[in-house]
mmCIF file of C-alpha atoms in Angstrom:
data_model
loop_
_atom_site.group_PDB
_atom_site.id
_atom_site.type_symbol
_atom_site.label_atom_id
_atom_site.label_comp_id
_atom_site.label_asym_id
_atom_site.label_seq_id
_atom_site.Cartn_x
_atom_site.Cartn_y
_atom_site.Cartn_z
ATOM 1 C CA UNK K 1298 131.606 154.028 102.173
ATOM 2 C CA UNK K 1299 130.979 157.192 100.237
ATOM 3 C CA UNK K 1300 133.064 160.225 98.559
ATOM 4 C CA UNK K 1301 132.805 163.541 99.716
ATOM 5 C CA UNK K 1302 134.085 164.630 95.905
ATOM 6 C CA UNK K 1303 132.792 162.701 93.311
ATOM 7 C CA UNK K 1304 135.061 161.421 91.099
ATOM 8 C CA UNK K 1305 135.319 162.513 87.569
ATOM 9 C CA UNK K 1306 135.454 159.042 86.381
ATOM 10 C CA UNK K 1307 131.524 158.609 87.629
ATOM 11 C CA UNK K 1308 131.074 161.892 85.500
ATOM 12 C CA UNK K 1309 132.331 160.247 82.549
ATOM 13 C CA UNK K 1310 130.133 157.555 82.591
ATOM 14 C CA UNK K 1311 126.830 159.111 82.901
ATOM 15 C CA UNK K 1312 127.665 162.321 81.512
ATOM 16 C CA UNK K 1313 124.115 162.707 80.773
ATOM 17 C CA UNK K 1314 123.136 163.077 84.846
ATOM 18 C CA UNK K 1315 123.541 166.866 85.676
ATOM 19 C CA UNK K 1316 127.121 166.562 88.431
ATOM 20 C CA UNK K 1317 127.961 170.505 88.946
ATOM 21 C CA UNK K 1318 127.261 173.469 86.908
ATOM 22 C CA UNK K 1319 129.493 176.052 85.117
ATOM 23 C CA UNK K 1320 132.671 176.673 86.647
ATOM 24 C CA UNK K 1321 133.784 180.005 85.437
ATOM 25 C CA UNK K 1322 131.527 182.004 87.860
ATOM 26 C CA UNK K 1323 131.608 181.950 91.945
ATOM 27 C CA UNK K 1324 128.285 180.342 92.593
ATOM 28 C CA UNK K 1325 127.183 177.359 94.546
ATOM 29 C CA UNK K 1326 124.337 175.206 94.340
ATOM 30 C CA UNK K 1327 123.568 173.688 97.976
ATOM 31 C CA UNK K 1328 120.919 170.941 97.832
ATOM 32 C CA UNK K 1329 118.630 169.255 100.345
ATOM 33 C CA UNK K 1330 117.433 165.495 100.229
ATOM 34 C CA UNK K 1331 114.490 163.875 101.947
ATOM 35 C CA UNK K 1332 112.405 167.036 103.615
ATOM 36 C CA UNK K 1333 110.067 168.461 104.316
ATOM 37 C CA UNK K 1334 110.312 168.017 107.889
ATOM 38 C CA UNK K 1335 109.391 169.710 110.992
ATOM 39 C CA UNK K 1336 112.160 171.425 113.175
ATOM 40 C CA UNK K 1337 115.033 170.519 110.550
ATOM 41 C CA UNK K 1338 113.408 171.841 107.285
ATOM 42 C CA UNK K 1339 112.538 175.207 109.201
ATOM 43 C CA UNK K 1340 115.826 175.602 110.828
ATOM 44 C CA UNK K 1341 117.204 175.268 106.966
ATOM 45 C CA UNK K 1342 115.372 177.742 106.054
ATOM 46 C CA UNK K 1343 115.826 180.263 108.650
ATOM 47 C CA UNK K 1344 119.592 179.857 107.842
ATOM 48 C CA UNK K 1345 119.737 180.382 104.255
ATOM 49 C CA UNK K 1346 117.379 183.561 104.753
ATOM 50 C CA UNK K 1347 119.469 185.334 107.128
ATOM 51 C CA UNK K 1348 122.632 184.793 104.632
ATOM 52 C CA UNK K 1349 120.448 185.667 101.735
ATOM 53 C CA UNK K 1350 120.611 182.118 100.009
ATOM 54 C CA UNK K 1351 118.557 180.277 97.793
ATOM 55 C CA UNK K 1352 118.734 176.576 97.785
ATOM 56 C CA UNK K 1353 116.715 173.626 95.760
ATOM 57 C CA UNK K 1354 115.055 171.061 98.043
ATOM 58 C CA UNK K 1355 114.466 167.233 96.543
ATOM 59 C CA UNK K 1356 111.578 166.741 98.485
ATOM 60 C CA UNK K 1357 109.887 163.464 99.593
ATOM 61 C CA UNK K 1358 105.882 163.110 97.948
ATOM 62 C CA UNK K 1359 105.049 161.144 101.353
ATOM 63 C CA UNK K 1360 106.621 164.297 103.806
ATOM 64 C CA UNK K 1361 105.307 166.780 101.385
ATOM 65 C CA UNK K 1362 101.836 165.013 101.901
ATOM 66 C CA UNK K 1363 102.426 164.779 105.899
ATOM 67 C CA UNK K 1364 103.796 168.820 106.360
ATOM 68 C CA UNK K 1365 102.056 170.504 103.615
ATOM 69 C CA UNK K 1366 102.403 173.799 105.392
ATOM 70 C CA UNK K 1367 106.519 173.306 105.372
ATOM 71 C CA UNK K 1368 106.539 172.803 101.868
ATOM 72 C CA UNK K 1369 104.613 175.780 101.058
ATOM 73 C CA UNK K 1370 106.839 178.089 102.717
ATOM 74 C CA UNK K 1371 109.850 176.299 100.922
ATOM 75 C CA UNK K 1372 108.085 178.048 97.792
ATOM 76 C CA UNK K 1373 107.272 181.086 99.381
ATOM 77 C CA UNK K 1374 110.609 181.528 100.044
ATOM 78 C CA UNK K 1375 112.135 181.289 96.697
ATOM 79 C CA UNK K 1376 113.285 177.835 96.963
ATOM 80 C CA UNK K 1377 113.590 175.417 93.646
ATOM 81 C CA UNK K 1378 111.378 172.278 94.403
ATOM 82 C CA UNK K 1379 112.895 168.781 93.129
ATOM 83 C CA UNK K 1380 111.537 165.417 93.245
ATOM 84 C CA UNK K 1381 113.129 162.554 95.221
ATOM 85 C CA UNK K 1382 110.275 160.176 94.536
ATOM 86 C CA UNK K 1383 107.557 159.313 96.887
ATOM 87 C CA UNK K 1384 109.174 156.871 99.412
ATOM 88 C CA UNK K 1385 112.715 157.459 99.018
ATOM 89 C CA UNK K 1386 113.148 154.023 97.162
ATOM 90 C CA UNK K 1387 116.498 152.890 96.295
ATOM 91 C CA UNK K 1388 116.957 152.403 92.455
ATOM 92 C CA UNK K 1389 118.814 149.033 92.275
ATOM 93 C CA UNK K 1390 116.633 147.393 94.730
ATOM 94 C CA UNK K 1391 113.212 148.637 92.575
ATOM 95 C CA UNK K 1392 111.562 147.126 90.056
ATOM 96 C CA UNK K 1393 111.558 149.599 86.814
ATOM 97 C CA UNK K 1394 107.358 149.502 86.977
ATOM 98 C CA UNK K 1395 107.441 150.567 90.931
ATOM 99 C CA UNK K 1396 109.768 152.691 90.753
ATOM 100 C CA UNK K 1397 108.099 154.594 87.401
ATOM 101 C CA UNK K 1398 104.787 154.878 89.543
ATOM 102 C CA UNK K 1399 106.390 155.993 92.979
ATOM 103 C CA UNK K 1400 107.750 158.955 91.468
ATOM 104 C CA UNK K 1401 104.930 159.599 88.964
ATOM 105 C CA UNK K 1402 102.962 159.900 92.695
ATOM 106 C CA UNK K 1403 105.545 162.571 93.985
ATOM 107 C CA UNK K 1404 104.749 164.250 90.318
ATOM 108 C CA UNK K 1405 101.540 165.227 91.114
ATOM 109 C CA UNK K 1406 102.749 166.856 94.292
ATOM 110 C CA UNK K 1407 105.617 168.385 93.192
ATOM 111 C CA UNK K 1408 105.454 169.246 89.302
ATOM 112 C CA UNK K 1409 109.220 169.369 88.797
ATOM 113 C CA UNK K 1410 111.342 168.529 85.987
ATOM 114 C CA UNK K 1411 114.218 168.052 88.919
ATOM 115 C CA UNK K 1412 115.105 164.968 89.798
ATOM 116 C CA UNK K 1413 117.460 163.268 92.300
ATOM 117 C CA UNK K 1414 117.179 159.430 92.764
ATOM 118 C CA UNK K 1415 117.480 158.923 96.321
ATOM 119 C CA UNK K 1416 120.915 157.381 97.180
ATOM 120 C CA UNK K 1417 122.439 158.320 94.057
ATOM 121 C CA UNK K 1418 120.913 155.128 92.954
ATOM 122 C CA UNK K 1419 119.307 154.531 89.568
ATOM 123 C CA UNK K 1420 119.688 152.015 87.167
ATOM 124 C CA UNK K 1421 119.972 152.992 82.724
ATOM 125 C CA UNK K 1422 116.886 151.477 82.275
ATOM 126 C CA UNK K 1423 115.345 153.606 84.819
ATOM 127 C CA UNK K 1424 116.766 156.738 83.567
ATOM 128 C CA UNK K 1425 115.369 155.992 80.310
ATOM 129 C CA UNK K 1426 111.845 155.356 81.145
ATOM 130 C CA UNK K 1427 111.398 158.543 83.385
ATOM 131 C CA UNK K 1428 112.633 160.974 80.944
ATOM 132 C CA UNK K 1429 110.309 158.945 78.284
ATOM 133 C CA UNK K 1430 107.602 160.572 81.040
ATOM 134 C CA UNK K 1431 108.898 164.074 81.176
ATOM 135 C CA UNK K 1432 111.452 165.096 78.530
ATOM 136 C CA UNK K 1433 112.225 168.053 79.968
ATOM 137 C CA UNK K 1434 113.682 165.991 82.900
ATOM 138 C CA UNK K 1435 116.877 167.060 84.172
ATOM 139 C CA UNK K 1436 118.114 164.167 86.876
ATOM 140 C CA UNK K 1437 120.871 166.132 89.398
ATOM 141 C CA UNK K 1438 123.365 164.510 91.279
ATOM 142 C CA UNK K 1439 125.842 166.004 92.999
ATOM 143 C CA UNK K 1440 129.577 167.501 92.967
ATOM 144 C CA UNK K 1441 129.946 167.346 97.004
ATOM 145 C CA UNK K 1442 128.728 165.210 99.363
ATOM 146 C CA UNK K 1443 128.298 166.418 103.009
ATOM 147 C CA UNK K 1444 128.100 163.223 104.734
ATOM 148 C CA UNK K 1445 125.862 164.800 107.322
ATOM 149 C CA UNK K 1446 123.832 161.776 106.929
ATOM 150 C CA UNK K 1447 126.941 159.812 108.336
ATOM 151 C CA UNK K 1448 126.100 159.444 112.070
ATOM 152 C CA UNK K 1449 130.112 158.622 112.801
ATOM 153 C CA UNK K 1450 130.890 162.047 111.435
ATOM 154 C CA UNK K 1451 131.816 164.784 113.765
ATOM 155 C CA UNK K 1452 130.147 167.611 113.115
ATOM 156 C CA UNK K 1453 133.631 169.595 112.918
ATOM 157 C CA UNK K 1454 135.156 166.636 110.615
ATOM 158 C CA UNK K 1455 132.102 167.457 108.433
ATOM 159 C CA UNK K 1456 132.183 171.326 107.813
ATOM 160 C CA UNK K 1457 136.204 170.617 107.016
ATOM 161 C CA UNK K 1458 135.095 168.187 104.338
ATOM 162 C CA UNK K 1459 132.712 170.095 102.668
ATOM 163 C CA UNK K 1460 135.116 173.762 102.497
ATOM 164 C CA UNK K 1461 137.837 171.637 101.651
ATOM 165 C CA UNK K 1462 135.895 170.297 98.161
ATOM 166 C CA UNK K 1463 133.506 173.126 97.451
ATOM 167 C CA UNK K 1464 134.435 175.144 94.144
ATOM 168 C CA UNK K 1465 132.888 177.449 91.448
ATOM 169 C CA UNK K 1466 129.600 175.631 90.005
ATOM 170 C CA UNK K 1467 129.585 172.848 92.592
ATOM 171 C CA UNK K 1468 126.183 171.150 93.709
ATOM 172 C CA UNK K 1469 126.209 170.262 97.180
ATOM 173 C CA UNK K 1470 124.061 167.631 99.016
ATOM 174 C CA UNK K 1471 122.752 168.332 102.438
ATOM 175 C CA UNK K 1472 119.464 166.516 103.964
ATOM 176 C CA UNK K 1473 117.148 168.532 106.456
ATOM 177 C CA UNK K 1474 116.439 164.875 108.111
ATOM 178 C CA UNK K 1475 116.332 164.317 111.984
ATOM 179 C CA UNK K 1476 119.494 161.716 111.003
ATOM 180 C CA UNK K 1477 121.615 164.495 109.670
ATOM 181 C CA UNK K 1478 120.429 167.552 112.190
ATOM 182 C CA UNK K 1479 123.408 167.211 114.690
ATOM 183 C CA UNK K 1480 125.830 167.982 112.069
ATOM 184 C CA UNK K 1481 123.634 170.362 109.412
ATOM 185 C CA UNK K 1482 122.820 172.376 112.478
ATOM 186 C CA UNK K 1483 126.898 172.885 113.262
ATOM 187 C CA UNK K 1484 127.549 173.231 109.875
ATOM 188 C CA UNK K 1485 125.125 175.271 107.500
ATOM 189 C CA UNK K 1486 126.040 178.649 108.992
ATOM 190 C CA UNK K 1487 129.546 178.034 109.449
ATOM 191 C CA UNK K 1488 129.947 177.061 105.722
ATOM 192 C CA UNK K 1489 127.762 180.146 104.537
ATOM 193 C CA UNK K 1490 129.504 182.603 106.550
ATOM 194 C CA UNK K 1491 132.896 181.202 105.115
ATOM 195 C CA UNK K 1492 131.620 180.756 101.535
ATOM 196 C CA UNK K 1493 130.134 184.060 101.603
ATOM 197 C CA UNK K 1494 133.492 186.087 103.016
ATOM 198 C CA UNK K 1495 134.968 183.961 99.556
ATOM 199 C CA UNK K 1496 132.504 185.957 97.337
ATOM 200 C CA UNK K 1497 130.570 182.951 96.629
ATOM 201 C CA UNK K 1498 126.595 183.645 95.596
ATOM 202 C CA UNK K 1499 123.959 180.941 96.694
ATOM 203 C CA UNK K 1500 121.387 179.929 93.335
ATOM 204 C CA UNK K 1501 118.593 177.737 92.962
ATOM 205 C CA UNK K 1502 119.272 174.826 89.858
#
């Protein structure tokens, strides 16, 4: 079960997590979890070139290690670089100590004060101790879920969900992963091409 809008109630109580940015101007923020890949990542990238769009990408410290030559060309290209730790560990299943080190690893990879915990999933305690290690730390979540990851989703079902909850200063997750391709390669351009007819601009975080 998941929320394609997150509720302002979630906000509320971690109102120190970064949710969406300012909503008085028509920009978007769209986001990518668990790259870099082969075939997906490139196919992202090729998309958001040809409608002049910058994106940030949370990346993975193990795929960055595996396809170093993706990741560089996510930074040639203007993207923002974020980390999603090293083995895309869930938060609430972690220990504090492992999960402190596994993203410490994707650190010295990445050398970003973004953060995302994979899932959406960190506990206070973890929170605390990683901005102890970087205090310029800014830990993103998200305004607008895709749910490209959902495999039940039709691709068509998707695109509608994501122009129906997109808005000024919204942060929007997508993930160039083989699980998601079959709907983020239906629905990237289509939402691009209809948020840029609506005078939206595409920005980095």
């Amino acid at each position: 079960m998941y929320l394609v809008k997150t509720p302002w109630l979630l906000k509320k109580l971690y109102p120190k997590l970064v949710w969406n940015q300012d909503r008085t101007e028509p920009v978007l923020y769209l986001t990518f979890d668990d790259g870099p890949i082969p075939i997906v990542t490139p196919f992202v990238l090729r998309t958001l070139k040809e409608h002049h769009a910058k994106a940030t990408f949370f990346c993975i410290g193990d795929n960055v290690q595996k396809h170093p030559d993706i990741f560089k060309q996510l930074q040639a290209d203007g993207h923002a670089i974020g980390n999603h730790t090293f083995n895309h560990l869930k938060g609430w299943k972690t220990e504090d100590a492992v999960y402190r080190q596994n993203f410490l690893r994707a650190d010295e990879l990445l050398h970003s004060s973004l953060f995302r915990p994979p899932y959406g999933r960190i506990k206070r305690s973890q929170i605390k101790q990683l901005k102890a290690l970087r205090p310029d730390l800014q830990i993103i979540m998200w305004d607008v879920l895709s749910g490209d990851f959902d495999m039940t989703l039709k691709p068509h079902d998707c695109l509608k969900g994501v122009l129906k909850h997109t808005g000024n200063g919204a942060i929007i997750v997508f993930h160039d992963s083989l699980k998601a391709f079959n709907r983020l390669e239906y629905v990237l351009p289509r939402a691009l091409e209809e948020w840029s007819k609506a005078g939206y601009r595409f920005e980095t975080l």
